[in-house]
Short mmCIF file of C-alpha atoms and ligand atoms in Angstrom, two decimals:
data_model
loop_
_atom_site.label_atom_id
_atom_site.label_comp_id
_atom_site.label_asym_id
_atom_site.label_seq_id
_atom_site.Cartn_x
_atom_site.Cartn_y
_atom_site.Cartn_z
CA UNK E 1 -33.30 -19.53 -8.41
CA UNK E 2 -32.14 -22.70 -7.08
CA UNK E 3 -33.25 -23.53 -3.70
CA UNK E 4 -31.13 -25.68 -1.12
CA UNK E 5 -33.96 -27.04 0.79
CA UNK E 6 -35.01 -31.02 -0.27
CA UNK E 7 -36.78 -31.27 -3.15
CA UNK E 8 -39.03 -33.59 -1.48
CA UNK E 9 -40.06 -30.45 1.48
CA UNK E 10 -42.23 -29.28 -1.01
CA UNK E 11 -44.81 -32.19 -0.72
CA UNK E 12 -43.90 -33.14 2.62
CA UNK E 13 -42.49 -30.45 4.43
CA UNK E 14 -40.83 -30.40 8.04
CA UNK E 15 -42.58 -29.23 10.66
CA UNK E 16 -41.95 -29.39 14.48
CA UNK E 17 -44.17 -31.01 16.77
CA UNK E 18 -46.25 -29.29 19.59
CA UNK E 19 -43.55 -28.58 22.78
CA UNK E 20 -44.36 -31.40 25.49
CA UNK E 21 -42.75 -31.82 28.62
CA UNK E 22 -39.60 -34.05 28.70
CA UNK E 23 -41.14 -37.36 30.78
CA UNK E 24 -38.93 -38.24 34.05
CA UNK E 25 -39.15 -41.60 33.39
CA UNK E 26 -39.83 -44.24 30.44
CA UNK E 27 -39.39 -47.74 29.51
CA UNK E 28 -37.17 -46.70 26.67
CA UNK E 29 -35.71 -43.75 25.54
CA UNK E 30 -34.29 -43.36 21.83
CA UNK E 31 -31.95 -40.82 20.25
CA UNK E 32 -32.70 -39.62 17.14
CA UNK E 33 -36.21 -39.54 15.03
CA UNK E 34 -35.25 -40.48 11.81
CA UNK E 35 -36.11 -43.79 10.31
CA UNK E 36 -33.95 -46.02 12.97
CA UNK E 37 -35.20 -43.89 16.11
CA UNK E 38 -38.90 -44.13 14.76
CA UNK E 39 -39.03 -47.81 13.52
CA UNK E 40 -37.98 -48.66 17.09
CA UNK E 41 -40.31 -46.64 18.77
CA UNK E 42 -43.22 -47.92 16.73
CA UNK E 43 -42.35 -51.37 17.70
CA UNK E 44 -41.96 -51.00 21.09
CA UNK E 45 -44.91 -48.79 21.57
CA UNK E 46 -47.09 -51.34 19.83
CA UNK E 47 -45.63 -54.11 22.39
CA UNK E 48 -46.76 -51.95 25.08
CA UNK E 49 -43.64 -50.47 26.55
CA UNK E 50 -43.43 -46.19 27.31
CA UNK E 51 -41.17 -44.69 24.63
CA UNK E 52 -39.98 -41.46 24.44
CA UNK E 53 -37.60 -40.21 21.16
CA UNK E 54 -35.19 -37.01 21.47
CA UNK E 55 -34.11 -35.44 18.46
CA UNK E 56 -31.84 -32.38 18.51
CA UNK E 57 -33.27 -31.01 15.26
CA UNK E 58 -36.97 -31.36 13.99
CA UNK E 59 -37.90 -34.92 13.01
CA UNK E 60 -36.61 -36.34 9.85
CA UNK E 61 -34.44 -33.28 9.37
CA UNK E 62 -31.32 -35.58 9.10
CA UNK E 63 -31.10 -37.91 6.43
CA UNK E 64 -34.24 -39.66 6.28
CA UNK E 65 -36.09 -36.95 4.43
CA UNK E 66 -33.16 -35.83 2.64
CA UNK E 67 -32.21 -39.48 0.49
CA UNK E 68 -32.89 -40.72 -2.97
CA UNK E 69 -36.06 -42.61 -1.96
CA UNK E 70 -34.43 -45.77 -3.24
CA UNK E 71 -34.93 -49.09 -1.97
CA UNK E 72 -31.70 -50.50 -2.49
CA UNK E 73 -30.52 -52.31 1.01
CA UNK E 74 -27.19 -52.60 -0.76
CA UNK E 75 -24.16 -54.50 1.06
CA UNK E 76 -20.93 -52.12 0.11
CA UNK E 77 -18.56 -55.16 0.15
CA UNK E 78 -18.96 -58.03 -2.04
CA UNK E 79 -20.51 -61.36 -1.21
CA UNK E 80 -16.78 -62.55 -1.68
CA UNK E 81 -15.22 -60.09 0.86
CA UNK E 82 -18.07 -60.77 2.91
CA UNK E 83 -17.14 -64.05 3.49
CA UNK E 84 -13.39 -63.23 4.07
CA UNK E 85 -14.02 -60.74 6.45
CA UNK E 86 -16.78 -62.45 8.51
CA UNK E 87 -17.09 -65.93 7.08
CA UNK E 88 -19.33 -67.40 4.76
CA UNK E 89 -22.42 -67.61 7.20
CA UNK E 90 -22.45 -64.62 8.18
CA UNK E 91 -22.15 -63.67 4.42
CA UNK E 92 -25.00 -65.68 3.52
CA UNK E 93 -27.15 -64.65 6.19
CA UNK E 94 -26.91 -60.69 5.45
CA UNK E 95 -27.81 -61.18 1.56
CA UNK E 96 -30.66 -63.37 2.64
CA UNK E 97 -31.50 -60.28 5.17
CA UNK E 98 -30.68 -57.97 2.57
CA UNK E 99 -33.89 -59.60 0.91
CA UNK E 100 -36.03 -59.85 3.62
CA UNK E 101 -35.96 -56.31 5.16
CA UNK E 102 -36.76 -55.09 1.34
CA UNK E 103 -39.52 -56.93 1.13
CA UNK E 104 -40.34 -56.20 4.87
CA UNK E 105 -40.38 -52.41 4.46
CA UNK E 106 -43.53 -53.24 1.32
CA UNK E 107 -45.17 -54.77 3.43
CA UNK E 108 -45.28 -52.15 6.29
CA UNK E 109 -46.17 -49.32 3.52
CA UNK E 110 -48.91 -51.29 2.21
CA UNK E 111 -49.71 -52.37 6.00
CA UNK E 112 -49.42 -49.06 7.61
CA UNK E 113 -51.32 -47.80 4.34
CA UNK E 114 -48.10 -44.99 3.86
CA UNK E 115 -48.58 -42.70 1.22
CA UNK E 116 -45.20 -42.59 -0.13
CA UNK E 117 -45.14 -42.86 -4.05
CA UNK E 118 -43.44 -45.96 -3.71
CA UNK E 119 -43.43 -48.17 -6.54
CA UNK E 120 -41.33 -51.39 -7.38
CA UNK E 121 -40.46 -50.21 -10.85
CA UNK E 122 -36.52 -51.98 -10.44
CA UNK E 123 -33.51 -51.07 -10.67
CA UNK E 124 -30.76 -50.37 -13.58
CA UNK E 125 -27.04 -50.20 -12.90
CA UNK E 126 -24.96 -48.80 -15.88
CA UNK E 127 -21.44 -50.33 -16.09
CA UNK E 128 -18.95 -47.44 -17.19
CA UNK E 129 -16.02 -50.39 -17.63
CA UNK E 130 -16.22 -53.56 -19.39
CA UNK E 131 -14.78 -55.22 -15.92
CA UNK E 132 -17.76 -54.02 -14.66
CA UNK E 133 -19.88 -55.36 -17.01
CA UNK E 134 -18.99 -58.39 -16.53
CA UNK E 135 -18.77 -58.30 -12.47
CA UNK E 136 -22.62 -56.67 -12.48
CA UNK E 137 -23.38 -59.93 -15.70
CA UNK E 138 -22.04 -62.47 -12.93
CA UNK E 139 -23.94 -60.29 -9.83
CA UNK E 140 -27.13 -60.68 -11.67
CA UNK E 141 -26.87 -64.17 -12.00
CA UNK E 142 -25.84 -65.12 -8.43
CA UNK E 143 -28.90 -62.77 -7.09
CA UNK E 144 -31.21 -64.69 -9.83
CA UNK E 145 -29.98 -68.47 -8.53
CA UNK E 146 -29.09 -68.07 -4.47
CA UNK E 147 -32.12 -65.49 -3.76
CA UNK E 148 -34.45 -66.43 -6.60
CA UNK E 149 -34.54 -62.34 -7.47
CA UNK E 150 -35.43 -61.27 -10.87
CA UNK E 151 -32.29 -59.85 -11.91
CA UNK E 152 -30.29 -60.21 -15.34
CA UNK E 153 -27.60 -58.56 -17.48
CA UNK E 154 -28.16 -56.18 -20.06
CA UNK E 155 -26.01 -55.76 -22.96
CA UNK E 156 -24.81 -52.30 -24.77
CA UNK E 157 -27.27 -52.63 -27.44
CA UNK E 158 -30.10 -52.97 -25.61
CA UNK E 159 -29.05 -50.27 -22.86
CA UNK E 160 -31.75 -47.54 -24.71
CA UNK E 161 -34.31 -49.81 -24.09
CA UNK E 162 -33.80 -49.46 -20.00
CA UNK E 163 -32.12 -45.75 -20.00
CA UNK E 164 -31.48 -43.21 -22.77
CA UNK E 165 -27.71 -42.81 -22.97
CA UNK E 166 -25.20 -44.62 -24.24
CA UNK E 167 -22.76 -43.80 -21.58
CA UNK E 168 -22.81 -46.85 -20.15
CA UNK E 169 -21.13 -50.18 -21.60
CA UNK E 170 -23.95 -52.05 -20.54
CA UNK E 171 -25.61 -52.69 -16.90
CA UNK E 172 -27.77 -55.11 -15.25
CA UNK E 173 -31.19 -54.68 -14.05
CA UNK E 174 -32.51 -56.34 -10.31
CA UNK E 175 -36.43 -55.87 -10.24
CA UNK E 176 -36.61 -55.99 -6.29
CA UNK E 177 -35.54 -52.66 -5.96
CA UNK E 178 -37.68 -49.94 -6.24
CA UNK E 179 -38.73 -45.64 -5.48
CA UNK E 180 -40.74 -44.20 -2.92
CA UNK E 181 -40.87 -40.61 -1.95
CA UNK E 182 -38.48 -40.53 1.73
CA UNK E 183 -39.97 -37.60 3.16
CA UNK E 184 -43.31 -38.69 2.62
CA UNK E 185 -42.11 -42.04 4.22
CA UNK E 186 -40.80 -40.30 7.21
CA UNK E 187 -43.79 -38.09 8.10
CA UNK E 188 -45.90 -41.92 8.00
CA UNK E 189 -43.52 -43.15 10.44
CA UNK E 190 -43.80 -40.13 12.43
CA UNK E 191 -47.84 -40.44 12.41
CA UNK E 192 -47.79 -44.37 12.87
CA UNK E 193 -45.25 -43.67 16.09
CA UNK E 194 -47.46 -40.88 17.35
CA UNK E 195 -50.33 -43.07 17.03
CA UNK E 196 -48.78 -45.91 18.39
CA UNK E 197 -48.48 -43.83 22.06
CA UNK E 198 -44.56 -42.78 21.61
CA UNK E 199 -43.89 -39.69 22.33
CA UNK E 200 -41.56 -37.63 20.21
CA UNK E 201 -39.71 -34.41 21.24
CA UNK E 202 -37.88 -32.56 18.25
CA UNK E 203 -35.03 -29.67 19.09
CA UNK E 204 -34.73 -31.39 22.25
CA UNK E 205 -30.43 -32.49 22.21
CA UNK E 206 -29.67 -35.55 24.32
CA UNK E 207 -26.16 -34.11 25.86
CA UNK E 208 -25.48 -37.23 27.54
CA UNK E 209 -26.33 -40.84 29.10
CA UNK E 210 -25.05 -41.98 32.30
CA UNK E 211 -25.72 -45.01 34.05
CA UNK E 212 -28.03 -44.72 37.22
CA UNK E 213 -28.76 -47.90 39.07
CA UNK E 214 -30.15 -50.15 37.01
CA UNK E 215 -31.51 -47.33 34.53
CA UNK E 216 -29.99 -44.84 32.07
CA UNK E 217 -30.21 -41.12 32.57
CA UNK E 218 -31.00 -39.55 29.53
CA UNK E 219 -29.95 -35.75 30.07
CA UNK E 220 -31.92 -33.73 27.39
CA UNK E 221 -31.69 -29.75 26.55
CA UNK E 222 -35.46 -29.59 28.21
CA UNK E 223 -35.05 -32.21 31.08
CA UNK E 224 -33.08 -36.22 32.36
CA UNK E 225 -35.64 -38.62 31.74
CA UNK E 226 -34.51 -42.13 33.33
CA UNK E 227 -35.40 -45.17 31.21
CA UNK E 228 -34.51 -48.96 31.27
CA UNK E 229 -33.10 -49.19 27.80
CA UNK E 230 -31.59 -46.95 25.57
CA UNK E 231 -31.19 -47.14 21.60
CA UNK E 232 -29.44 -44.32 19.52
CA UNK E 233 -30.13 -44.08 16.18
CA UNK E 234 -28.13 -41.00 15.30
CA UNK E 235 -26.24 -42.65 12.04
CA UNK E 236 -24.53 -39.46 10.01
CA UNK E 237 -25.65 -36.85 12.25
CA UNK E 238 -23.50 -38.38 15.67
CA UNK E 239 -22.40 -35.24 17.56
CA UNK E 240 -20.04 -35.20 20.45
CA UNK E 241 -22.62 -36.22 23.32
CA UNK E 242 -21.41 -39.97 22.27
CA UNK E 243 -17.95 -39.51 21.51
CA UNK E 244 -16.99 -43.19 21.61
CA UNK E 245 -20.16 -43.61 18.37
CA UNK E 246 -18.59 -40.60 16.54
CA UNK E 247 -15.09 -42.43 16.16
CA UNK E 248 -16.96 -45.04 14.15
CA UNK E 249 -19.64 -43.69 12.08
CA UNK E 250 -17.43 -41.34 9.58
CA UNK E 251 -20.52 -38.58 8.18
CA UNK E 252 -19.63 -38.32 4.48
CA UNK E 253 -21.80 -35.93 2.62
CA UNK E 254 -24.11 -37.08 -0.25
CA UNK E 255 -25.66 -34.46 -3.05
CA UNK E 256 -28.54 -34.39 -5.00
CA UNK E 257 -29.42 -32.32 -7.24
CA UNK E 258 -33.05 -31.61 -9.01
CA UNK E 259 -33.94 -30.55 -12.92
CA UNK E 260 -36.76 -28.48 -13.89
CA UNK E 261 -39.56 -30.24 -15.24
CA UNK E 262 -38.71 -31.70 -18.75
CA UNK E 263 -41.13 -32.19 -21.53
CA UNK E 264 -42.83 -36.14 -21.17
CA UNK E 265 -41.33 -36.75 -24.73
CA UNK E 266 -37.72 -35.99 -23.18
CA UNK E 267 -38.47 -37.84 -19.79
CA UNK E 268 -39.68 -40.99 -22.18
CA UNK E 269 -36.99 -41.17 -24.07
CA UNK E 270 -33.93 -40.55 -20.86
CA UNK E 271 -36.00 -42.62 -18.77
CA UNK E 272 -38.24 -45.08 -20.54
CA UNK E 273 -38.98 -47.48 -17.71
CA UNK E 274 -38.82 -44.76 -15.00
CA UNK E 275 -36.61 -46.79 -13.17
CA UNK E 276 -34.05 -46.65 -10.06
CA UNK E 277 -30.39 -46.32 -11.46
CA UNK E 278 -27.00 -46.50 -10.22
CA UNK E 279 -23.66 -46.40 -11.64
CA UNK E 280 -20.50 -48.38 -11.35
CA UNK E 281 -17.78 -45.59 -10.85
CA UNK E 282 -16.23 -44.45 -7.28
CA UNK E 283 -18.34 -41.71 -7.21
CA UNK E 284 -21.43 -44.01 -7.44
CA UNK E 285 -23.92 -41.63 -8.73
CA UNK E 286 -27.14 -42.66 -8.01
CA UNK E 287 -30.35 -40.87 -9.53
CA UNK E 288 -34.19 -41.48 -10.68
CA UNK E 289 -37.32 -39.60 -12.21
CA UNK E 290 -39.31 -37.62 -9.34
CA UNK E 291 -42.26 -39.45 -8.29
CA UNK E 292 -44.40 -36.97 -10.68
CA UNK E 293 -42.26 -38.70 -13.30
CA UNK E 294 -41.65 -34.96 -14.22
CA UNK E 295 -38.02 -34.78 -13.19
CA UNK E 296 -34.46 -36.26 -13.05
CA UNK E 297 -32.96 -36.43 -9.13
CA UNK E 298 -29.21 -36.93 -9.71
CA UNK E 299 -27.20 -38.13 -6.85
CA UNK E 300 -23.47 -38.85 -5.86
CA UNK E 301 -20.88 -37.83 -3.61
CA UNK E 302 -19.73 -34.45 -2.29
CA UNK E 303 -16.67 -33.98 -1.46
CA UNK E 304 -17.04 -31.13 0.72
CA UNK E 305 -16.74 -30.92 5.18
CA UNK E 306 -17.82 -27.08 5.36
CA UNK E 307 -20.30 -24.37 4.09
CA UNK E 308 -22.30 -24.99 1.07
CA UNK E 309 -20.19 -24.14 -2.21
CA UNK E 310 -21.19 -24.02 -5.90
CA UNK E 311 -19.02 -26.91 -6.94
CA UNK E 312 -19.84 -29.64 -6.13
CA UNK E 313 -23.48 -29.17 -7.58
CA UNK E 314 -21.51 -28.29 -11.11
CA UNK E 315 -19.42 -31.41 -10.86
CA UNK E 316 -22.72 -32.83 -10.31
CA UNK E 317 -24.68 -31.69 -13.35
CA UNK E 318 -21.58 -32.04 -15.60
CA UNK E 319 -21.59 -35.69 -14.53
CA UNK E 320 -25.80 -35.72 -15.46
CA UNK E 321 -24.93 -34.55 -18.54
CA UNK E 322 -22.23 -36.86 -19.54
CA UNK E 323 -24.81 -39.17 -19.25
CA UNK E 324 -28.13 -37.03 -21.00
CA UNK E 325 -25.69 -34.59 -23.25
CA UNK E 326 -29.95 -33.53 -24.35
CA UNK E 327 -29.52 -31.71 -20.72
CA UNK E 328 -26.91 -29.17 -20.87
CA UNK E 329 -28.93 -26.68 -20.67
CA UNK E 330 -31.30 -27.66 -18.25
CA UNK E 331 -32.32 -25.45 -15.11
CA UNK E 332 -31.49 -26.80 -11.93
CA UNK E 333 -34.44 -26.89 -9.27
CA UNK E 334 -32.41 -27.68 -6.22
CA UNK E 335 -29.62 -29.13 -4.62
CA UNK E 336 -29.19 -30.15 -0.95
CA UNK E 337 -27.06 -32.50 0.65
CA UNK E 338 -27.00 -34.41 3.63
CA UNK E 339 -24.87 -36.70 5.54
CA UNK E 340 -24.56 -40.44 4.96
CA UNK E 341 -22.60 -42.96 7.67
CA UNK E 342 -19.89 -44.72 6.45
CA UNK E 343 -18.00 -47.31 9.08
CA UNK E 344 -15.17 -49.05 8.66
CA UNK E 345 -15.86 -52.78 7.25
CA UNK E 346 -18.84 -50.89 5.61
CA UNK E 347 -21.67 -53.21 7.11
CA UNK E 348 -24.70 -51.76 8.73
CA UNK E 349 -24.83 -52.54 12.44
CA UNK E 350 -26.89 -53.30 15.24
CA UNK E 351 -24.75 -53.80 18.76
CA UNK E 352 -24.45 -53.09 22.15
CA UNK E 353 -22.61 -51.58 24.64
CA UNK E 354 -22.88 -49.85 27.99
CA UNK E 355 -25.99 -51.62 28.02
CA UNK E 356 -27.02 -49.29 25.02
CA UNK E 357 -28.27 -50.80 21.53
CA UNK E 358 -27.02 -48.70 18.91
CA UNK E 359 -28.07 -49.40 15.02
CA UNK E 360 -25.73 -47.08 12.34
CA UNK E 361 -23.46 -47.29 9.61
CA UNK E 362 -26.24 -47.81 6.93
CA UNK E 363 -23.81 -46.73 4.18
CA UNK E 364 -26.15 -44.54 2.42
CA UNK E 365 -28.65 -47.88 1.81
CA UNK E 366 -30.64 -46.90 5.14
CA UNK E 367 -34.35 -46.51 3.33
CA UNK E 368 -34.24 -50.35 3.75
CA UNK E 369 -31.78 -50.75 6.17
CA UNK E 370 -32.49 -47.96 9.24
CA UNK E 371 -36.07 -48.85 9.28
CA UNK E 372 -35.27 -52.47 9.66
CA UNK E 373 -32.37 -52.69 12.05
CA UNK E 374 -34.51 -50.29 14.32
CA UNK E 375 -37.11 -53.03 14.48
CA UNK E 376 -34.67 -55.12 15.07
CA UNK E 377 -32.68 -53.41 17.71
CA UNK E 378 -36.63 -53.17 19.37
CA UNK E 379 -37.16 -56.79 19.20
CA UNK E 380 -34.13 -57.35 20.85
CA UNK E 381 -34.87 -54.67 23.94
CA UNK E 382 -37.97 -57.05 24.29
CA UNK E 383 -36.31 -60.59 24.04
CA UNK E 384 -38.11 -61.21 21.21
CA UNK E 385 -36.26 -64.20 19.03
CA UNK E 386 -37.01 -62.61 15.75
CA UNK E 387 -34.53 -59.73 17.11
CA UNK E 388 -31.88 -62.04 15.63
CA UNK E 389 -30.21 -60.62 13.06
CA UNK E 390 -26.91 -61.15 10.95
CA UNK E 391 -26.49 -57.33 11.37
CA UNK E 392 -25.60 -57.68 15.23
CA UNK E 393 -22.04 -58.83 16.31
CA UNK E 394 -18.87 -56.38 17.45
CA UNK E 395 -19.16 -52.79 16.94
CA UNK E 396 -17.38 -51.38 14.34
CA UNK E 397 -13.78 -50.07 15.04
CA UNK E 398 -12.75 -46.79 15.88
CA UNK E 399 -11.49 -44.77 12.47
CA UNK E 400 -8.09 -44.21 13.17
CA UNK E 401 -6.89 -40.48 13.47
CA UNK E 402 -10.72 -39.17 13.33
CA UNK E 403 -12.43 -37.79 15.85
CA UNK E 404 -15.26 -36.33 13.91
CA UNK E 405 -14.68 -34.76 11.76
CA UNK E 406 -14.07 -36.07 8.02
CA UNK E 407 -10.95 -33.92 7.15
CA UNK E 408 -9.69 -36.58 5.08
CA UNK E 409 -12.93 -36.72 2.62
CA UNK E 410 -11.81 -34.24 0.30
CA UNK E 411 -8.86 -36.61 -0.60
CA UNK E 412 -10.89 -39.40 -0.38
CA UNK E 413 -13.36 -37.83 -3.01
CA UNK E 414 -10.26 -36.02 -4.98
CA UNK E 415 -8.49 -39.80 -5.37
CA UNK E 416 -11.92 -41.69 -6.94
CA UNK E 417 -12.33 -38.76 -9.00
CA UNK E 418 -8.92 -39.30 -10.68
CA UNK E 419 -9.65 -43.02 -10.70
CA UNK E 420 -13.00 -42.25 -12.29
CA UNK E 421 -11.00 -39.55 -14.72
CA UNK E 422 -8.55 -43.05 -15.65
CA UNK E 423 -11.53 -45.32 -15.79
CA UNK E 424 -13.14 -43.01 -18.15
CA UNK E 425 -9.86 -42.51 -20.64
CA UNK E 426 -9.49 -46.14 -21.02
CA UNK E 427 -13.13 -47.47 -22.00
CA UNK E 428 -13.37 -48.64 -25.71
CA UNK E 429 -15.40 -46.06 -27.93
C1 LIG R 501 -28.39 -37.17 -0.02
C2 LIG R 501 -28.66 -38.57 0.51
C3 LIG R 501 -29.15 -39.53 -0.37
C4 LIG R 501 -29.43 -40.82 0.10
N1 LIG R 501 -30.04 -41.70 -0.75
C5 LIG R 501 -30.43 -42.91 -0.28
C6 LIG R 501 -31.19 -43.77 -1.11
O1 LIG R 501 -31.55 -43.44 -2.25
N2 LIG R 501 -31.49 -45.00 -0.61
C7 LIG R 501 -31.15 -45.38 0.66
O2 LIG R 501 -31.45 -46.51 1.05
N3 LIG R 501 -30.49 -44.54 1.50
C8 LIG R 501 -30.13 -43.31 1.07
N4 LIG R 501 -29.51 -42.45 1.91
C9 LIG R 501 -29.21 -42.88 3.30
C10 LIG R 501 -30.43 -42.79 4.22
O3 LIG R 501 -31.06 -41.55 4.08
C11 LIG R 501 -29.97 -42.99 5.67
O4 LIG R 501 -29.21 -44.18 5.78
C12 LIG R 501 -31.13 -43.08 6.65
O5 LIG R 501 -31.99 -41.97 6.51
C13 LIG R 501 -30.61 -43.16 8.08
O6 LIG R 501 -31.70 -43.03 8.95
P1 LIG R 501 -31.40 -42.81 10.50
O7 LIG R 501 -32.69 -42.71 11.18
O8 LIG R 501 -30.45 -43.85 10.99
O9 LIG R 501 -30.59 -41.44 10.56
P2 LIG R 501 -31.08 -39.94 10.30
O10 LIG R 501 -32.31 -39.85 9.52
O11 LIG R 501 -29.89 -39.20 9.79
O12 LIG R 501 -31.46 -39.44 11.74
C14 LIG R 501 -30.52 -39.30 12.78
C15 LIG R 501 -31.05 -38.23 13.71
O13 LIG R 501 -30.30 -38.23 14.92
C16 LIG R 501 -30.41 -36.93 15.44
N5 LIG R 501 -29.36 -36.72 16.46
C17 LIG R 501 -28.03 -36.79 16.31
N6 LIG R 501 -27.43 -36.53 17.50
C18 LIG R 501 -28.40 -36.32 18.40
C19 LIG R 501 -28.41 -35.98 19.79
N7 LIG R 501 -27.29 -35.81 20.48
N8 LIG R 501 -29.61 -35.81 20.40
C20 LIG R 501 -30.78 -35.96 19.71
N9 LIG R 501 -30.81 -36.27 18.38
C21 LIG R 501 -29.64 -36.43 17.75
C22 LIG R 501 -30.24 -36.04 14.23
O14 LIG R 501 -30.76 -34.76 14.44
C23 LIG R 501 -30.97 -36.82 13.15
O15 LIG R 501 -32.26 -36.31 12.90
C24 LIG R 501 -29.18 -41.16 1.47
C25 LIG R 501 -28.68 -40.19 2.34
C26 LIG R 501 -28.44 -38.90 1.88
C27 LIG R 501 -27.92 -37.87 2.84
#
């Protein structure tokens, strides 16, 4: 019987804090205790300032202990775009950020001493066209020479030697990308923020923030507490108490779905290097071995706005085993999904307004990119410099004719499918 829970509750399951008091007052309140909310409260709490975090379901039940567990901090557009759309600094500057909040969030594991399976075992991307062969080839190189990133193309023939299928017309490998177990990340956070002095309240709703004096009251569920600064880290999970956030931060579901354990000959020979993969169609599966190595965790888009139907986890495992035809009849564990934040120029965010700080729109790359902008977006409460980031300019625009809802996904998801279906009809044999 498959289960729609997380794979990854089993090891580290959810579990709700002991019911405090809501405090009246605080230094800084924070929405949301996912990996944004709790990155920020760690930082601040360790700087000395009184933190309290609200979240309106238990802590990490949004996306943080829901995700891949890969470290990927990708930017959605490319460097190109990036430096059409916002210049070539700017581009610059979020690649070389890109870089140094990977490499930031290994060094608070190892710091913080997080158990979280993590290991830096790289990344493969399988190229289902030859155009995107050749645009991951030239990707590989730029990352190698303007970030000094082990990173390189791999041809066709040697494709088995990285993953067992030979789907792909070749791929590209970057080896500063790497797995950790989310959940298990999550409930480290949680204890490091905990022990830090911030207080966490989970099933506690923030309804609303209105501007008192010079302070922001917080209304809650369970009590207003009235705090200098305010930073939301609600991402995919937005709900109508910020209305203005939820016309920018589009929630577009992501699936995964879990195998039964496989034999160790059969997980050698899909997944010899145990790697991180993704895949160059618009459905951008995404998918890795479970921690245990026992496993395959396949992940890609939805395509659903209500309930929980069967499909989309079929479309899912035909997809898996288009790739590993060995699996087609493989039992299926699990399947959840969860809600990723897309925005419009696709850039994750930190900015202000209303004298809020608000960090979102993580693109489904927040395991590198939540925990680090909620530093960030902490740094800058303080008036620390190293609050600078390339991540914080203009908000994102509103999405035009969306009010929260993501009615037009299903299109969205029907129209890369077809592309994907084209894609597929014209790749050489
Ligand atoms: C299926 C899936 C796979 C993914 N895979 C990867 C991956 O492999 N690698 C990667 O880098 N990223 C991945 N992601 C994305 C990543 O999980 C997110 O970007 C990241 O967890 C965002 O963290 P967050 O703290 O900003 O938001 P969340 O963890 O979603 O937390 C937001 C919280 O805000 C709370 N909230 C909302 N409104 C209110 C309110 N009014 N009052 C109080 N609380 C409120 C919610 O309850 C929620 O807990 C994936 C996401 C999903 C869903």
């Amino acid at each position: 019987m498959k289960s729609s829970d997380a794979y990854w509750w089993t090891a580290a399951p959810l579990s709700p804090l002991p019911e405090a008091p809501v405090p009246p007052s605080a230094d800084v309140a924070i929405v949301g205790a996912g990996y944004t909310g709790l990155s920020a409260a760690i930082t601040l709490a360790r700087a000395g300032r009184s933190v309290v975090v609200f979240d309106r379901q238990l802590p990490g039940e949004g996306a943080s202990t829901r995700n891949g567990g890969i470290t990927s901090g990708n930017i959605r557009p490319s460097q190109a775009q990036l430096a059409s759309r916002f210049g070539q600094a700017r581009a610059d500057a979020i690649q070389a950020e890109a870089k140094a909040a990977r490499e930031d969030l290994y060094r608070f594991i190892a710091d913080e001493e997080i158990d979280c399976d993590f290991k830096l075992v790289g990344r493969f991307s399988g190229a289902a066209t030859p155009a995107a062969y050749e645009r991951l080839a030239r990707e590989a190189d730029r990352l190698a020479q303007t970030l000094g990133v082990e990173s390189y193309a791999v041809p066709r023939a040697a494709q088995r030697d990285y993953l067992g299928t030979g789907y792909y017309l070749g791929g590209s490998v970057r080896m500063d990308i790497g797995g950790l177990h989310p959940a298990k990340l999550h409930a480290g956070m949680l204890r490091v923020a905990l022990a830090s002095g911030a207080q966490v309240h989970g099933r506690t709703a923030v309804r609303g923030i209105t501007p008192d004096g010079d302070l922001h009251a917080v209304d809650t569920a369970r009590g207003t507490t009235r705090a200098r600064h305010v930073i939301v880290g609600t991402n995919g999970y937005t709900d109508s108490a910020d209305k203005w956030l939820r016309r920018r931060m589009v929630p577009v579901r992501s699936r995964i779905i879990a195998t039964a354990p496989l034999s160790p000959n059969l997980m050698g020979a899909l997944m010899p290097r145990q790697m991180m993969c993704s895949d160059s169609r618009e459905n951008h599966y995404y998918y890795r071995p479970s921690p245990d190595g026992t496993r395959i965790l396949f992940g890609g888009r939805d395509g659903t706005i209500a309930g929980d139907p069967e499909w989309p986890t079929e479309a899912l495992r035909r997809a898996l085993v288009g790739l590993f035809p060995e699996l087609e009849d493989v039992a299926l564990s699990h399947s959840w999904f969860g809600h990723v934040a897309m925005n419009r120029d696709m850039v994750p965010r930190i900015f202000s307004r209303a004298g809020r700080r608000y960090a979102a729109g993580y693109c489904g790359s927040g395991v590198v990119w939540a925990r680090w902008a909620g530093q960030k977006a902490a740094w800058q409460v303080l008036g620390e410099d190293r609050g600078a980031s390339a991540l914080y300019f203009r908000p994102p625009a509103a999405v035009p004719l969306f009010n929260g809802t993501a009615w037009f996904m299903p299109a969205v998801f029907g129209w890369m499918t077809v592309k994907d279906w084209i894609g597929a009809r014209q790749r050489p044999k």
